[in-house]
PDB file of C-alpha atoms in Angstrom:
ATOM      1  CA  UNK A 592     129.918 149.726  81.454  1.00  0.00           C
ATOM      2  CA  UNK A 593     127.468 147.520  83.370  1.00  0.00           C
ATOM      3  CA  UNK A 594     123.921 148.751  83.052  1.00  0.00           C
ATOM      4  CA  UNK A 595     121.147 148.122  85.527  1.00  0.00           C
ATOM      5  CA  UNK A 596     117.902 146.368  84.635  1.00  0.00           C
ATOM      6  CA  UNK A 597     115.031 148.759  83.962  1.00  0.00           C
ATOM      7  CA  UNK A 598     112.058 148.606  86.392  1.00  0.00           C
ATOM      8  CA  UNK A 599     109.614 147.250  83.738  1.00  0.00           C
ATOM      9  CA  UNK A 600     112.041 144.481  82.765  1.00  0.00           C
ATOM     10  CA  UNK A 601     112.644 143.686  86.422  1.00  0.00           C
ATOM     11  CA  UNK A 602     108.903 143.256  86.971  1.00  0.00           C
ATOM     12  CA  UNK A 603     108.696 140.920  83.972  1.00  0.00           C
ATOM     13  CA  UNK A 604     111.556 138.797  85.313  1.00  0.00           C
ATOM     14  CA  UNK A 605     109.924 138.612  88.731  1.00  0.00           C
ATOM     15  CA  UNK A 606     106.614 137.544  87.198  1.00  0.00           C
ATOM     16  CA  UNK A 607     108.376 134.922  85.054  1.00  0.00           C
ATOM     17  CA  UNK A 608     110.152 133.549  88.109  1.00  0.00           C
ATOM     18  CA  UNK A 609     106.874 133.393  90.018  1.00  0.00           C
ATOM     19  CA  UNK A 610     105.245 131.480  87.159  1.00  0.00           C
ATOM     20  CA  UNK A 611     108.065 128.941  87.056  1.00  0.00           C
ATOM     21  CA  UNK A 612     107.838 128.519  90.832  1.00  0.00           C
ATOM     22  CA  UNK A 613     104.107 127.900  90.670  1.00  0.00           C
ATOM     23  CA  UNK A 614     104.364 125.501  87.722  1.00  0.00           C
ATOM     24  CA  UNK A 615     107.042 123.442  89.450  1.00  0.00           C
ATOM     25  CA  UNK A 616     104.800 122.773  92.442  1.00  0.00           C
ATOM     26  CA  UNK A 617     103.076 119.458  91.652  1.00  0.00           C
ATOM     27  CA  UNK A 618      99.262 119.609  91.798  1.00  0.00           C
ATOM     28  CA  UNK A 619      96.956 117.520  93.905  1.00  0.00           C
ATOM     29  CA  UNK A 620      95.610 114.482  92.028  1.00  0.00           C
ATOM     30  CA  UNK A 621      93.306 111.535  92.615  1.00  0.00           C
ATOM     31  CA  UNK A 622      93.731 107.802  92.200  1.00  0.00           C
ATOM     32  CA  UNK A 623      90.878 105.326  91.996  1.00  0.00           C
ATOM     33  CA  UNK A 624      91.318 101.801  93.315  1.00  0.00           C
ATOM     34  CA  UNK A 625      88.984  99.217  91.811  1.00  0.00           C
ATOM     35  CA  UNK A 626      88.919  96.388  94.319  1.00  0.00           C
ATOM     36  CA  UNK A 627      87.302  93.112  95.271  1.00  0.00           C
ATOM     37  CA  UNK A 628      86.461  92.808  98.980  1.00  0.00           C
ATOM     38  CA  UNK A 629      84.206  90.632 101.127  1.00  0.00           C
ATOM     39  CA  UNK A 630      81.312  92.676  99.657  1.00  0.00           C
ATOM     40  CA  UNK A 631      82.347  91.935  96.088  1.00  0.00           C
ATOM     41  CA  UNK A 632      83.512  94.503  93.518  1.00  0.00           C
ATOM     42  CA  UNK A 633      83.846  98.090  94.678  1.00  0.00           C
ATOM     43  CA  UNK A 634      86.079 101.132  94.483  1.00  0.00           C
ATOM     44  CA  UNK A 635      87.442 104.017  96.474  1.00  0.00           C
ATOM     45  CA  UNK A 636      89.453 107.108  95.647  1.00  0.00           C
ATOM     46  CA  UNK A 637      92.392 108.744  97.349  1.00  0.00           C
ATOM     47  CA  UNK A 638      93.446 112.360  97.003  1.00  0.00           C
ATOM     48  CA  UNK A 639      97.203 112.758  96.790  1.00  0.00           C
ATOM     49  CA  UNK A 640      98.843 115.857  98.263  1.00  0.00           C
ATOM     50  CA  UNK A 641     102.458 116.248  97.040  1.00  0.00           C
ATOM     51  CA  UNK A 642     102.995 119.115  99.480  1.00  0.00           C
ATOM     52  CA  UNK A 643     102.613 116.635 102.354  1.00  0.00           C
ATOM     53  CA  UNK A 644     105.226 114.225 101.058  1.00  0.00           C
ATOM     54  CA  UNK A 645     106.766 115.193  97.693  1.00  0.00           C
ATOM     55  CA  UNK A 646     108.947 112.133  97.185  1.00  0.00           C
ATOM     56  CA  UNK A 647     106.255 109.781  98.390  1.00  0.00           C
ATOM     57  CA  UNK A 648     103.654 111.295  96.059  1.00  0.00           C
ATOM     58  CA  UNK A 649     106.050 111.151  93.136  1.00  0.00           C
ATOM     59  CA  UNK A 650     106.883 107.492  93.742  1.00  0.00           C
ATOM     60  CA  UNK A 651     103.196 106.604  94.167  1.00  0.00           C
ATOM     61  CA  UNK A 652     102.315 108.299  90.855  1.00  0.00           C
ATOM     62  CA  UNK A 653     105.078 106.415  89.064  1.00  0.00           C
ATOM     63  CA  UNK A 654     103.910 103.083  90.477  1.00  0.00           C
ATOM     64  CA  UNK A 655     100.302 103.704  89.541  1.00  0.00           C
ATOM     65  CA  UNK A 656     101.214 104.806  86.019  1.00  0.00           C
ATOM     66  CA  UNK A 657     103.218 101.625  85.436  1.00  0.00           C
ATOM     67  CA  UNK A 658     100.392  99.414  86.725  1.00  0.00           C
ATOM     68  CA  UNK A 659     102.379  98.152  89.695  1.00  0.00           C
ATOM     69  CA  UNK A 660      99.372  97.897  92.013  1.00  0.00           C
ATOM     70  CA  UNK A 661      97.123  96.125  89.490  1.00  0.00           C
ATOM     71  CA  UNK A 662      96.172  92.577  90.509  1.00  0.00           C
ATOM     72  CA  UNK A 663      97.806  92.826  93.926  1.00  0.00           C
ATOM     73  CA  UNK A 664      96.527  91.700  97.346  1.00  0.00           C
ATOM     74  CA  UNK A 665      95.865  93.286 100.722  1.00  0.00           C
ATOM     75  CA  UNK A 666      98.152  91.067 102.772  1.00  0.00           C
ATOM     76  CA  UNK A 667      98.253  92.638 106.235  1.00  0.00           C
ATOM     77  CA  UNK A 668      95.008  93.692 107.884  1.00  0.00           C
ATOM     78  CA  UNK A 669      94.668  94.812 111.500  1.00  0.00           C
ATOM     79  CA  UNK A 670      91.268  96.457 112.098  1.00  0.00           C
ATOM     80  CA  UNK A 671      92.518  98.259 115.214  1.00  0.00           C
ATOM     81  CA  UNK A 672      95.511  99.634 113.285  1.00  0.00           C
ATOM     82  CA  UNK A 673      95.707  99.679 109.471  1.00  0.00           C
ATOM     83  CA  UNK A 674      95.551  97.757 106.190  1.00  0.00           C
ATOM     84  CA  UNK A 675      98.740  97.180 104.218  1.00  0.00           C
ATOM     85  CA  UNK A 676      99.398  96.390 100.563  1.00  0.00           C
ATOM     86  CA  UNK A 677     101.871  97.143  97.803  1.00  0.00           C
ATOM     87  CA  UNK A 678     103.756  93.970  96.944  1.00  0.00           C
ATOM     88  CA  UNK A 679     103.515  92.939  93.307  1.00  0.00           C
ATOM     89  CA  UNK A 680     102.213  89.597  92.163  1.00  0.00           C
ATOM     90  CA  UNK A 681     105.327  89.432  89.988  1.00  0.00           C
ATOM     91  CA  UNK A 682     108.504  88.580  91.958  1.00  0.00           C
ATOM     92  CA  UNK A 683     110.692  90.254  89.328  1.00  0.00           C
ATOM     93  CA  UNK A 684     108.921  93.576  89.868  1.00  0.00           C
ATOM     94  CA  UNK A 685     109.297  93.243  93.636  1.00  0.00           C
ATOM     95  CA  UNK A 686     113.042  92.755  93.227  1.00  0.00           C
ATOM     96  CA  UNK A 687     113.342  95.715  90.880  1.00  0.00           C
ATOM     97  CA  UNK A 688     111.555  98.203  93.132  1.00  0.00           C
ATOM     98  CA  UNK A 689     112.972  96.839  96.390  1.00  0.00           C
ATOM     99  CA  UNK A 690     116.394  97.984  95.207  1.00  0.00           C
ATOM    100  CA  UNK A 691     115.064 101.465  94.358  1.00  0.00           C
ATOM    101  CA  UNK A 692     114.418 103.109  97.736  1.00  0.00           C
ATOM    102  CA  UNK A 693     113.473 106.755  98.136  1.00  0.00           C
ATOM    103  CA  UNK A 694     114.586 109.232 100.760  1.00  0.00           C
ATOM    104  CA  UNK A 695     112.385 110.099 103.706  1.00  0.00           C
ATOM    105  CA  UNK A 696     110.113 113.126 103.601  1.00  0.00           C
ATOM    106  CA  UNK A 697     109.514 115.273 106.669  1.00  0.00           C
ATOM    107  CA  UNK A 698     106.240 114.375 108.369  1.00  0.00           C
ATOM    108  CA  UNK A 699     103.805 117.218 107.600  1.00  0.00           C
ATOM    109  CA  UNK A 700     100.422 115.550 108.173  1.00  0.00           C
ATOM    110  CA  UNK A 701      99.439 113.158 110.947  1.00  0.00           C
ATOM    111  CA  UNK A 702      98.472 109.511 110.455  1.00  0.00           C
ATOM    112  CA  UNK A 703      94.736 110.096 110.839  1.00  0.00           C
ATOM    113  CA  UNK A 704      91.992 107.582 109.972  1.00  0.00           C
ATOM    114  CA  UNK A 705      91.796 107.238 106.203  1.00  0.00           C
ATOM    115  CA  UNK A 706      95.230 108.723 105.538  1.00  0.00           C
ATOM    116  CA  UNK A 707      97.602 106.729 103.317  1.00  0.00           C
ATOM    117  CA  UNK A 708     101.324 106.370 104.046  1.00  0.00           C
ATOM    118  CA  UNK A 709     104.341 104.474 102.716  1.00  0.00           C
ATOM    119  CA  UNK A 710     105.484 101.601 104.904  1.00  0.00           C
ATOM    120  CA  UNK A 711     109.180 101.404 105.703  1.00  0.00           C
ATOM    121  CA  UNK A 712     111.676  99.575 107.857  1.00  0.00           C
ATOM    122  CA  UNK A 713     113.327 101.050 110.903  1.00  0.00           C
ATOM    123  CA  UNK A 714     116.201 102.208 108.693  1.00  0.00           C
ATOM    124  CA  UNK A 715     116.163 105.706 107.171  1.00  0.00           C
ATOM    125  CA  UNK A 716     115.281 106.166 103.488  1.00  0.00           C
ATOM    126  CA  UNK A 717     113.754 102.709 103.135  1.00  0.00           C
ATOM    127  CA  UNK A 718     110.451 103.401 101.373  1.00  0.00           C
ATOM    128  CA  UNK A 719     109.806 101.416  98.201  1.00  0.00           C
ATOM    129  CA  UNK A 720     106.291 100.278  97.170  1.00  0.00           C
ATOM    130  CA  UNK A 721     104.382  99.175 100.245  1.00  0.00           C
ATOM    131  CA  UNK A 722     101.558 101.362 101.513  1.00  0.00           C
ATOM    132  CA  UNK A 723      99.089 101.360 104.358  1.00  0.00           C
ATOM    133  CA  UNK A 724      95.794 103.085 105.061  1.00  0.00           C
ATOM    134  CA  UNK A 725      95.192 104.024 108.677  1.00  0.00           C
ATOM    135  CA  UNK A 726      92.020 102.529 110.145  1.00  0.00           C
ATOM    136  CA  UNK A 727      92.364 104.562 113.345  1.00  0.00           C
ATOM    137  CA  UNK A 728      94.256 107.593 114.615  1.00  0.00           C
ATOM    138  CA  UNK A 729      97.893 106.439 114.517  1.00  0.00           C
ATOM    139  CA  UNK A 730      99.534 109.738 115.477  1.00  0.00           C
ATOM    140  CA  UNK A 731     102.198 107.740 117.336  1.00  0.00           C
ATOM    141  CA  UNK A 732     103.635 106.875 113.910  1.00  0.00           C
ATOM    142  CA  UNK A 733     104.324 110.521 113.136  1.00  0.00           C
ATOM    143  CA  UNK A 734     107.372 110.641 115.395  1.00  0.00           C
ATOM    144  CA  UNK A 735     108.691 107.468 113.744  1.00  0.00           C
ATOM    145  CA  UNK A 736     108.944 109.171 110.365  1.00  0.00           C
ATOM    146  CA  UNK A 737     105.846 107.775 108.635  1.00  0.00           C
ATOM    147  CA  UNK A 738     104.704 110.617 106.373  1.00  0.00           C
ATOM    148  CA  UNK A 739     101.149 110.467 104.971  1.00  0.00           C
ATOM    149  CA  UNK A 740     100.807 111.656 101.378  1.00  0.00           C
ATOM    150  CA  UNK A 741      97.134 111.001 100.582  1.00  0.00           C
ATOM    151  CA  UNK A 742      93.688 110.515 102.103  1.00  0.00           C
ATOM    152  CA  UNK A 743      90.678 108.384 101.245  1.00  0.00           C
ATOM    153  CA  UNK A 744      87.813 110.487  99.923  1.00  0.00           C
ATOM    154  CA  UNK A 745      84.100 110.550 100.759  1.00  0.00           C
ATOM    155  CA  UNK A 746      82.660 107.270 101.969  1.00  0.00           C
ATOM    156  CA  UNK A 747      85.614 105.319 100.570  1.00  0.00           C
ATOM    157  CA  UNK A 748      86.582 104.028 104.019  1.00  0.00           C
ATOM    158  CA  UNK A 749      83.354 102.015 104.036  1.00  0.00           C
ATOM    159  CA  UNK A 750      84.863 100.023 101.158  1.00  0.00           C
ATOM    160  CA  UNK A 751      88.317  99.885 102.751  1.00  0.00           C
ATOM    161  CA  UNK A 752      86.815  98.435 105.929  1.00  0.00           C
ATOM    162  CA  UNK A 753      85.342  95.578 103.902  1.00  0.00           C
ATOM    163  CA  UNK A 754      88.840  94.322 103.025  1.00  0.00           C
ATOM    164  CA  UNK A 755      89.196  90.746 104.194  1.00  0.00           C
ATOM    165  CA  UNK A 756      90.770  90.510 107.641  1.00  0.00           C
ATOM    166  CA  UNK A 757      93.702  88.149 107.118  1.00  0.00           C
ATOM    167  CA  UNK A 758      95.615  89.459 110.108  1.00  0.00           C
ATOM    168  CA  UNK A 759      99.350  89.067 109.580  1.00  0.00           C
ATOM    169  CA  UNK A 760      99.300  85.483 108.293  1.00  0.00           C
ATOM    170  CA  UNK A 761     100.748  85.962 104.785  1.00  0.00           C
ATOM    171  CA  UNK A 762     104.541  85.919 104.869  1.00  0.00           C
ATOM    172  CA  UNK A 763     105.944  89.048 103.265  1.00  0.00           C
ATOM    173  CA  UNK A 764     109.202  87.364 102.335  1.00  0.00           C
ATOM    174  CA  UNK A 765     107.333  84.693 100.387  1.00  0.00           C
ATOM    175  CA  UNK A 766     105.164  87.310  98.700  1.00  0.00           C
ATOM    176  CA  UNK A 767     108.341  89.090  97.601  1.00  0.00           C
ATOM    177  CA  UNK A 768     109.842  85.898  96.196  1.00  0.00           C
ATOM    178  CA  UNK A 769     106.775  84.054  94.882  1.00  0.00           C
ATOM    179  CA  UNK A 770     104.168  86.757  94.273  1.00  0.00           C
ATOM    180  CA  UNK A 771     100.542  85.902  93.648  1.00  0.00           C
ATOM    181  CA  UNK A 772     101.336  82.247  93.115  1.00  0.00           C
ATOM    182  CA  UNK A 773     102.030  81.949  96.851  1.00  0.00           C
ATOM    183  CA  UNK A 774      99.065  84.077  97.915  1.00  0.00           C
ATOM    184  CA  UNK A 775      96.473  82.512  95.618  1.00  0.00           C
ATOM    185  CA  UNK A 776      97.472  79.032  96.702  1.00  0.00           C
ATOM    186  CA  UNK A 777      97.589  79.676 100.451  1.00  0.00           C
ATOM    187  CA  UNK A 778      95.259  82.648 100.942  1.00  0.00           C
ATOM    188  CA  UNK A 779      92.674  82.597  98.124  1.00  0.00           C
ATOM    189  CA  UNK A 780      90.203  84.629 100.220  1.00  0.00           C
ATOM    190  CA  UNK A 781      92.358  87.800 100.270  1.00  0.00           C
ATOM    191  CA  UNK A 782      90.827  91.009  98.999  1.00  0.00           C
ATOM    192  CA  UNK A 783      92.610  92.448  95.997  1.00  0.00           C
ATOM    193  CA  UNK A 784      93.206  95.535  93.896  1.00  0.00           C
ATOM    194  CA  UNK A 785      91.957  94.906  90.369  1.00  0.00           C
ATOM    195  CA  UNK A 786      93.344  98.172  89.042  1.00  0.00           C
ATOM    196  CA  UNK A 787      94.650 101.510  90.288  1.00  0.00           C
ATOM    197  CA  UNK A 788      94.317 104.460  87.913  1.00  0.00           C
ATOM    198  CA  UNK A 789      94.900 108.205  88.038  1.00  0.00           C
ATOM    199  CA  UNK A 790      91.572 110.012  87.723  1.00  0.00           C
ATOM    200  CA  UNK A 791      91.581 112.539  84.902  1.00  0.00           C
ATOM    201  CA  UNK A 792      90.038 116.001  85.167  1.00  0.00           C
ATOM    202  CA  UNK A 793      87.274 114.864  82.794  1.00  0.00           C
ATOM    203  CA  UNK A 794      86.382 111.942  85.046  1.00  0.00           C
ATOM    204  CA  UNK A 795      86.183 114.245  88.093  1.00  0.00           C
ATOM    205  CA  UNK A 796      83.433 116.363  86.488  1.00  0.00           C
TER     206      UNK A 796
END
């Protein structure tokens, strides 16, 4: 004979399910970028919101934790648009991650000034490692599938706006294939990321 679940046990199961649901939702976290710009050494922090772009936030965390963005350059800078980065100085790492694309996330937040987004090609599901920070309101990108996943905190944009304006001179194909050897030889003045690290709760206090 099949017996029903008693009301107290049912309540316990519902509470357990709610707890699992809440625990599975990834929390907001921060990442600090230590950089060298035209003003010298500096830093800025971004606050990552997985609920805006779950797959993007997950990929970004994985890249930061493996040190992918350390010792990389800001290679595309358009003051009336955005600043782009996210190609490794190691060609082998570029090849590895280029073959590991992630699926698109729905666009939840708009590409506002200071919001950070994965770059992609015109093809679907083509995000890999490249990121950009919006200098201006680029809401027109929303309809093209560019989903922001983080925002620059506090006065961090003052640092971001000191990134050397190289325009679009560095060739992305050569960066992919030659890494920092190509950039340091041909564009030694580029601003760079010294290190990107996840900020711990202790550091936030």
